[in-house]
Coordinates of C-alpha atoms (C1' of nucleotides) in Angstrom, one line a residue:
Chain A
X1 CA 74.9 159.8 -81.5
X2 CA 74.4 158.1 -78.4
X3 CA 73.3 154.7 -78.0
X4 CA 69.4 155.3 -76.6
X5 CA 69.8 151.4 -75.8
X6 CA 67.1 151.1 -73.0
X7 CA 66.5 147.8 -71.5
X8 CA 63.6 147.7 -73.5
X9 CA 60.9 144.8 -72.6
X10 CA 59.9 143.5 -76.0
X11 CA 56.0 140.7 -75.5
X12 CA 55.4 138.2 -77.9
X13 CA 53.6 140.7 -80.3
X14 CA 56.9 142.7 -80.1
X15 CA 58.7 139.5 -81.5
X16 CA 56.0 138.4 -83.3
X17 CA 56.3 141.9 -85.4
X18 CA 59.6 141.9 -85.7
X19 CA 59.4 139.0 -87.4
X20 CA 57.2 140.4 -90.4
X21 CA 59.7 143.3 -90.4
X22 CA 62.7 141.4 -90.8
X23 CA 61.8 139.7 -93.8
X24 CA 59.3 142.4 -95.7
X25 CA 59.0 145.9 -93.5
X26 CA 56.9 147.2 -96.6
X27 CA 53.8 144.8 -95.1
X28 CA 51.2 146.8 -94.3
X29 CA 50.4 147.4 -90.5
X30 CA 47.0 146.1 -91.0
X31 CA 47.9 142.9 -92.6
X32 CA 50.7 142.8 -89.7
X33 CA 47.6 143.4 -87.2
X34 CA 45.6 140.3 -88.8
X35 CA 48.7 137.9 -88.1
X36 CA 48.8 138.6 -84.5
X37 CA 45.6 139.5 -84.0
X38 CA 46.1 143.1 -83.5
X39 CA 44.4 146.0 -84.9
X40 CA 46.9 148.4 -87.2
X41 CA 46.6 151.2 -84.5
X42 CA 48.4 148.6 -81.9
X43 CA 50.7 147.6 -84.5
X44 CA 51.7 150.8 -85.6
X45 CA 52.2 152.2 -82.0
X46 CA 54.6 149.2 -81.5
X47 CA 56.9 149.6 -84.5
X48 CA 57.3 153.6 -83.4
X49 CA 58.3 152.3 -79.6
X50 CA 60.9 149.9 -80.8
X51 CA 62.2 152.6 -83.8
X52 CA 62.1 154.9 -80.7
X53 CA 64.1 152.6 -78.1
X54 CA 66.7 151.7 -81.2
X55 CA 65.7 148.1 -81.3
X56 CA 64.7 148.6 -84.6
X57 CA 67.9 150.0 -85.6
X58 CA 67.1 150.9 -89.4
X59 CA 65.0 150.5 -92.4
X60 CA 66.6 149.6 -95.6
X61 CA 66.4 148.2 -99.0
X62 CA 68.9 145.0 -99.5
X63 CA 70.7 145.6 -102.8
X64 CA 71.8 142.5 -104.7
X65 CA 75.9 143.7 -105.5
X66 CA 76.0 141.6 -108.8
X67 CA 73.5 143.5 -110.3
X68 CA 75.3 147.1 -109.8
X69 CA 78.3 146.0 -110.4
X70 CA 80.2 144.7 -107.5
X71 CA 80.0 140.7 -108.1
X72 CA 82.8 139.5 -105.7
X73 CA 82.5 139.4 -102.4
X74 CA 85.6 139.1 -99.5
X75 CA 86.4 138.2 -96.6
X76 CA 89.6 139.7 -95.0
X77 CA 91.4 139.0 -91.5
X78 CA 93.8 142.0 -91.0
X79 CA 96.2 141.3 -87.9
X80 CA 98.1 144.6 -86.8
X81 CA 101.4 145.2 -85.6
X82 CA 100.2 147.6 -82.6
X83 CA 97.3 147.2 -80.8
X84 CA 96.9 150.5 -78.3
X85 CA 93.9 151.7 -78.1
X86 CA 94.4 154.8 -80.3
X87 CA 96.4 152.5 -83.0
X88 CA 92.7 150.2 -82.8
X89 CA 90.5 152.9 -82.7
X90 CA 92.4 154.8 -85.8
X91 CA 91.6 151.2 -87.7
X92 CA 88.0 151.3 -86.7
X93 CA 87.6 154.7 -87.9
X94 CA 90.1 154.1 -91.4
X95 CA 87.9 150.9 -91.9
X96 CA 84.9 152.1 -91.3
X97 CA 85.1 154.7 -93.6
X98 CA 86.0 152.7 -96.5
X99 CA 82.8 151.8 -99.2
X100 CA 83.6 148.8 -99.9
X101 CA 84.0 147.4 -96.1
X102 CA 80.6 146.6 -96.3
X103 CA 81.2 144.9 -92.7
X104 CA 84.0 145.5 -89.9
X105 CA 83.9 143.3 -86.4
X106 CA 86.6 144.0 -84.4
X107 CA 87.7 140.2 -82.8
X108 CA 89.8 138.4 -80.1
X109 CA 91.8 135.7 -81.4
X110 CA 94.5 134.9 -84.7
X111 CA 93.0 138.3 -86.4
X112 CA 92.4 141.4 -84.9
X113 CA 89.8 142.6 -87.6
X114 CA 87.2 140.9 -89.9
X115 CA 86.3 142.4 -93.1
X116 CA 83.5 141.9 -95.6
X117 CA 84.6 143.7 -98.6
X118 CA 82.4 144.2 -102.0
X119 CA 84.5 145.2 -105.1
X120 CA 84.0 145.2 -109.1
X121 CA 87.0 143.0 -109.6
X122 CA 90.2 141.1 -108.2
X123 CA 92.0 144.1 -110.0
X124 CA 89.7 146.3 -107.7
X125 CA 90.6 144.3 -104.9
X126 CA 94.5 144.7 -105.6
X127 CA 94.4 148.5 -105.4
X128 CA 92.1 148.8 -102.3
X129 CA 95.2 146.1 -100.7
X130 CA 97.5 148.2 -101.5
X131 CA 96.1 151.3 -100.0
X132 CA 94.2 149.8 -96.9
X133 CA 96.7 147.4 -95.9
X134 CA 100.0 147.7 -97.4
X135 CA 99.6 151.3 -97.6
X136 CA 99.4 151.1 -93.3
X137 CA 101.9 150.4 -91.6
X138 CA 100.5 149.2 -88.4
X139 CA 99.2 146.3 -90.5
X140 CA 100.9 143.5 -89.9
X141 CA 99.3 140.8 -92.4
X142 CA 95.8 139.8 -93.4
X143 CA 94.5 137.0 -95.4
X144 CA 91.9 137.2 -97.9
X145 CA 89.5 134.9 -98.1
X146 CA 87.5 135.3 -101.6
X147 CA 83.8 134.1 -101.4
X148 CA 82.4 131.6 -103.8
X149 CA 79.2 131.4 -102.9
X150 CA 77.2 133.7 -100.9
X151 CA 75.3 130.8 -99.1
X152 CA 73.5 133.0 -96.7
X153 CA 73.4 136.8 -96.6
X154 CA 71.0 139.1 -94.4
X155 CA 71.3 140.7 -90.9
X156 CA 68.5 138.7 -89.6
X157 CA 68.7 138.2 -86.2
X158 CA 66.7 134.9 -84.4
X159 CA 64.1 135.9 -81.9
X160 CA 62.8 133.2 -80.8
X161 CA 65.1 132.5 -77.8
X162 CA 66.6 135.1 -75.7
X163 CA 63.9 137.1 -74.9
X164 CA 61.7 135.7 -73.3
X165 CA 63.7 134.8 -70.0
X166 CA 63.3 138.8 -69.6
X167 CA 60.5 139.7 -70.9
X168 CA 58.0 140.6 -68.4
X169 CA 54.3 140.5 -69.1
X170 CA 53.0 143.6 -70.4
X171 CA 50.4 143.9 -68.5
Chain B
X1 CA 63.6 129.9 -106.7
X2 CA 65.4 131.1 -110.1
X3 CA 67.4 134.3 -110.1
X4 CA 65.7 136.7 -111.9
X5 CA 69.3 138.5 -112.5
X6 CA 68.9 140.1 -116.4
X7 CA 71.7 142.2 -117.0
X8 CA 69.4 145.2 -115.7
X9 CA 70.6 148.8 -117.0
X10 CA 70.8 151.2 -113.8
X11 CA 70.9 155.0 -114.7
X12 CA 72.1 157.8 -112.6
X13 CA 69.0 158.5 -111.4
X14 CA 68.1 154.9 -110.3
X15 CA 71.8 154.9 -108.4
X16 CA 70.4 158.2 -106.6
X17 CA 67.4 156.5 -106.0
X18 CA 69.4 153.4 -104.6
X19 CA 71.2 155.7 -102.4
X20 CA 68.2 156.3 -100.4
X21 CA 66.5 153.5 -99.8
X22 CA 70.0 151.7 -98.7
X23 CA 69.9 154.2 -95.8
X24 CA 65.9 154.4 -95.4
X25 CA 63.9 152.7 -97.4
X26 CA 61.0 154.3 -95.5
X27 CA 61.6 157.7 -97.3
X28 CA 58.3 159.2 -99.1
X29 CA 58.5 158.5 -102.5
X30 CA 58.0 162.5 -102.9
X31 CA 61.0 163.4 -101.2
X32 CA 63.5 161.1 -103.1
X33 CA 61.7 162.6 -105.8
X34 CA 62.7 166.0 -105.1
X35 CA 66.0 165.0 -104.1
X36 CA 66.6 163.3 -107.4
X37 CA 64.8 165.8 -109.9
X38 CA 62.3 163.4 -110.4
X39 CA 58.4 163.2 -109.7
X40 CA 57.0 160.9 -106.9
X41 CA 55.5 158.6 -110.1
X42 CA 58.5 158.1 -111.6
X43 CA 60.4 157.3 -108.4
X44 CA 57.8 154.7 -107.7
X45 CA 58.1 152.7 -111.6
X46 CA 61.8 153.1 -110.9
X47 CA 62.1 151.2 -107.6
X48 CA 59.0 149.2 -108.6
X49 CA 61.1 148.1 -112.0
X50 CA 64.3 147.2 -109.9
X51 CA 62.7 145.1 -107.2
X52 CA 61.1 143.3 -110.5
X53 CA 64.5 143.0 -111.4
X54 CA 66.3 141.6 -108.3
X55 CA 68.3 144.9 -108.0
X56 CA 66.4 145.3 -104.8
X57 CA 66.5 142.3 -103.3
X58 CA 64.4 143.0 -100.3
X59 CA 62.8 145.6 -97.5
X60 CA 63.9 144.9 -94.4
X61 CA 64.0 146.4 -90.8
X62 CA 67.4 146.1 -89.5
X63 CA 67.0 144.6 -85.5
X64 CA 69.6 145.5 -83.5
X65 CA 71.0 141.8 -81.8
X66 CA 72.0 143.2 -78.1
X67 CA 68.0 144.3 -77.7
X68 CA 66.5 141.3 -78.5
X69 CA 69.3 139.1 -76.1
X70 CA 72.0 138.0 -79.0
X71 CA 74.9 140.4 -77.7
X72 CA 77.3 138.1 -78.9
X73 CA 78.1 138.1 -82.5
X74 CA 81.2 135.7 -83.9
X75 CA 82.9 135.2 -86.7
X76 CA 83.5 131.1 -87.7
X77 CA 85.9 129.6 -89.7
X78 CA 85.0 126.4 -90.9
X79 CA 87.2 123.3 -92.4
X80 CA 85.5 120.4 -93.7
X81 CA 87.4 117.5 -94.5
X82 CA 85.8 116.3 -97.8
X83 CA 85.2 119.2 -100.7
X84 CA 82.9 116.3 -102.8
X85 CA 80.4 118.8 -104.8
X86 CA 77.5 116.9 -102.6
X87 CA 79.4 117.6 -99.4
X88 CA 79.4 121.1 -100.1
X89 CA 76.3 121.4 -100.8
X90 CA 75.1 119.6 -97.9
X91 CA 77.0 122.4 -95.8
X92 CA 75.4 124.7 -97.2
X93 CA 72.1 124.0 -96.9
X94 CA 72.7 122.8 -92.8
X95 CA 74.5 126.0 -92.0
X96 CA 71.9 128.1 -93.9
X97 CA 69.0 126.2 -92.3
X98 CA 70.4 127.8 -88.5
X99 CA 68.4 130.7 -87.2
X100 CA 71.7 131.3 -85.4
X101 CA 73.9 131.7 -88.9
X102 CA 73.6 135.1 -89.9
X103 CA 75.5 135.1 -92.6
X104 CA 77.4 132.3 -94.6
X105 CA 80.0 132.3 -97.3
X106 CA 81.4 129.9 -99.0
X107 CA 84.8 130.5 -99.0
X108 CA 88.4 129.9 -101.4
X109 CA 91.4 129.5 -99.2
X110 CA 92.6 128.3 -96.0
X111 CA 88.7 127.9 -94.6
X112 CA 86.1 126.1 -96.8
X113 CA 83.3 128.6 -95.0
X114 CA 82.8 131.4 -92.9
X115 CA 79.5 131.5 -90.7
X116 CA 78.8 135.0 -88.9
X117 CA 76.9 134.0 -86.3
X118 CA 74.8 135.5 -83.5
X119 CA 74.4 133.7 -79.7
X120 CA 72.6 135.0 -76.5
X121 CA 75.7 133.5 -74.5
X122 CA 78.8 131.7 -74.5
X123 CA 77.0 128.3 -73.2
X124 CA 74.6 128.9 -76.0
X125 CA 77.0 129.0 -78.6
X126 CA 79.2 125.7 -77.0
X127 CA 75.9 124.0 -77.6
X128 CA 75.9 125.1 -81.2
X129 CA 79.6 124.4 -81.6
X130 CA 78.7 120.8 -80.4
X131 CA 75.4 120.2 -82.5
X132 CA 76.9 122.1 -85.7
X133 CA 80.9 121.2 -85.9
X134 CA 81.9 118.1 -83.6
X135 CA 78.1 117.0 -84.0
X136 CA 79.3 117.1 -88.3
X137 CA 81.9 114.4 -88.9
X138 CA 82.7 116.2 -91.9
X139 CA 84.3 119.3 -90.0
X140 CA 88.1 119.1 -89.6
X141 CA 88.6 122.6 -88.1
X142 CA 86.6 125.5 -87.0
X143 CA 88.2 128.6 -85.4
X144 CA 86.1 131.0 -83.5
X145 CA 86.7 134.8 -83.9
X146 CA 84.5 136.6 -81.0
X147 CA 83.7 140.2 -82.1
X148 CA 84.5 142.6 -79.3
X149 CA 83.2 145.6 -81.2
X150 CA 80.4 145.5 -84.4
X151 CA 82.3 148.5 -85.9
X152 CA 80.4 148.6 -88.9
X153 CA 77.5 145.9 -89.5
X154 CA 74.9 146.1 -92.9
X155 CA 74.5 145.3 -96.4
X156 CA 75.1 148.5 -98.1
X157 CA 76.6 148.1 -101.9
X158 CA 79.1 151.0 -102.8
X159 CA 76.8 152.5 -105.7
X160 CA 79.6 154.9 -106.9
X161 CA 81.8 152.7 -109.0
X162 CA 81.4 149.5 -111.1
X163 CA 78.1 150.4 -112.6
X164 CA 78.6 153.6 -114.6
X165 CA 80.6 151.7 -117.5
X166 CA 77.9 149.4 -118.4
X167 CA 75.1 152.3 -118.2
X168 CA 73.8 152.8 -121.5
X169 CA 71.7 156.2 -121.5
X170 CA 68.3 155.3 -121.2
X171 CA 66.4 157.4 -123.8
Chain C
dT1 C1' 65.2 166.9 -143.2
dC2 C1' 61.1 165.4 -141.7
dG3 C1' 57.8 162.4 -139.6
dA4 C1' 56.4 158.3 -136.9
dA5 C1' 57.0 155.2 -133.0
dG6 C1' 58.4 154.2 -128.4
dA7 C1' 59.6 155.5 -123.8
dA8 C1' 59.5 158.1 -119.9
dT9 C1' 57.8 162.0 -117.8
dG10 C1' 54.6 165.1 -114.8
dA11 C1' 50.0 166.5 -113.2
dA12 C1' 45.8 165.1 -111.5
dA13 C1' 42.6 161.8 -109.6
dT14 C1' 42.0 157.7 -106.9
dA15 C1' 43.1 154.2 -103.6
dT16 C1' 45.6 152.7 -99.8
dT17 C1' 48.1 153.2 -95.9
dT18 C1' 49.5 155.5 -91.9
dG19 C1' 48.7 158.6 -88.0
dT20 C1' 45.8 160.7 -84.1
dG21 C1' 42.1 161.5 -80.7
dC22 C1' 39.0 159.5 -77.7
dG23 C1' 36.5 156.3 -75.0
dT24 C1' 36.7 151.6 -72.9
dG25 C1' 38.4 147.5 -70.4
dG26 C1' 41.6 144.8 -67.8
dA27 C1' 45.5 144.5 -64.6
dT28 C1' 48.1 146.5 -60.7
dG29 C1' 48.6 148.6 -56.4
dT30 C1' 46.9 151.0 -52.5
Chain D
dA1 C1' 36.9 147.9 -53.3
dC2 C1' 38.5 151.7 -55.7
dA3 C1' 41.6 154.5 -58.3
dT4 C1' 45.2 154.6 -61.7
dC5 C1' 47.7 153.2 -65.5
dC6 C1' 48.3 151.0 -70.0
dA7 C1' 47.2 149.4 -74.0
dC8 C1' 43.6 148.4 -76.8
dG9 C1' 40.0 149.2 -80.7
dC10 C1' 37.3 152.3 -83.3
dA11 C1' 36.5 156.3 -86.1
dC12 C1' 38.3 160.0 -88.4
dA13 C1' 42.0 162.9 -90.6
dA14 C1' 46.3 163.2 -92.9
dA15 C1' 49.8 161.6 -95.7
dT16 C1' 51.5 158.6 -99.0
dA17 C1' 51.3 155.4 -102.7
dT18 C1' 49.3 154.1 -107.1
dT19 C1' 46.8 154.6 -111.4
dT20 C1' 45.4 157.2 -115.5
dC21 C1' 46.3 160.1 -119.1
dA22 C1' 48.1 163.7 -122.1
dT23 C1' 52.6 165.4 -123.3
dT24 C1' 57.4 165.8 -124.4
dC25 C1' 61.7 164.0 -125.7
dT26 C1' 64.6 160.8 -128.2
dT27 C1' 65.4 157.6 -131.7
dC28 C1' 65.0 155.5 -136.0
dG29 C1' 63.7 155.2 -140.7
dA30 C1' 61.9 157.2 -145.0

DNA sequence: TCGAAGAATGAAATATTTGTGCGTGGATGT
DNA sequence: ACATCCACGCACAAATATTTCATTCTTCGA
């Protein structure tokens, strides 16, 4: 499971079909093609180069949690007690591991780790508390934070700056 | 823009279903199919019925930040200093509005929101910081978590629990 | 207990989309 | 100026998705 994370040179089609992708990857290459004025061939060889070089990382469905069951949605900083490198990678892997982490960035700062947790309940929540963080004793204190509103949820990512400082023409 | 969210009824099958297309929505129909004890039809009205539904919210390619020049992801806490309901809401909609927010929550707790956010650079996101928080005279605070590692970034619901006591069989 | 109605299924046929081979044109470099 | 390299588009082939239809299973009521 390496990282196949070429320095990978991504044009303005590149960007310009990652955008369709982003928000709908079920378009079909050749209405993709017609937007950028590209046949589906072209298109089609570009998607496989970027699943290839890992830009495009995945291809998923978004499930909405309320509707299976898992309406309420945290957001946990977790501060530990010890913070060698075996004690930090044992929490990556413990938290990682865990279902209901639905996201785990390991931070500088106040916190040490930030979780997005998805559970049924606040009763849910309780039990996974106790065995996650009071059940670990390297945990030092964390702070739940419960979410009201899911104002904006998606792993978008903006591609209109960044790029194109290193992108070099194609051809 | 309503939510279509009817109390949907998901059976096992759909969950199995759901299991896939969380990790690759790209999967032949056929293959879930077999996977599931199901034919390729009856896989398709299934996912067909739950996107109908909202259960699948959407189909998405999942772009990995560091390729296309955001390596820096952060995690935002933000205060504001006057919780009026049209306050909020104007909040929300700003911090939605930003390519650069990610992800947005609106939060109980010490922190009104917290904002997920992805930057090319540190200058980039001072310049945000300036235009979004000091550049809002209704932010008190905001305290900026950098993510050293992404240990584990997506959207995927735990399908296991939560569902399988409101699942009335389906025939 | 039996029969009718509704729902969902699988198999087959059709439509659509994706994938591949090949020849062409433009840009780069010698 | 010429050769080479890429990426392109076109045409065809393969695979996948979608629709149709007859059947089975379950449920509900007589």
């Amino acid at each position: 499971m390496t990282d196949t994370a070429l320095p990978t040179s991504l044009d303005a089609f590149d960007l310009a079909i990652l955008e369709f992708l982003q928000r709908d990857n079920a378009t079909p290459q050749r209405l993709i093609g017609e937007a950028v004025n590209l046949s589906a061939p072209a298109v089609q060889r570009r998607i496989r180069r970027m699943e290839d070089a890992g830009v495009i990382a995945a291809n998923v469905a978004l499930v909405d949690p309320a509707q299976v069951g898992q309406p309420l949605t945290l957001v946990v900083e977790v501060e530990l007690v010890s913070e060698t490198a075996e004690l930090i990678d044992a929490a990556k892997r413990g938290f990682a591991a865990v279902p209901e982490v639905q996201q785990c960035y390991y931070v500088t700062g106040e916190a040490d780790f930030v979780l997005v947790m998805l559970v049924p309940t606040m009763a849910a929540y309780e039990a996974l508390t106790r065995r996650l963080f009071f059940g670990n004793n390297n945990v030092k204190r964390f702070r739940s934070l419960v979410a009201m509103d899911r104002v904006k949820v998606g792993l978008t990512v903006p591609l209109k700056d960044g790029v194109a400082a290193r992108t070099p023409p194609r051809r």
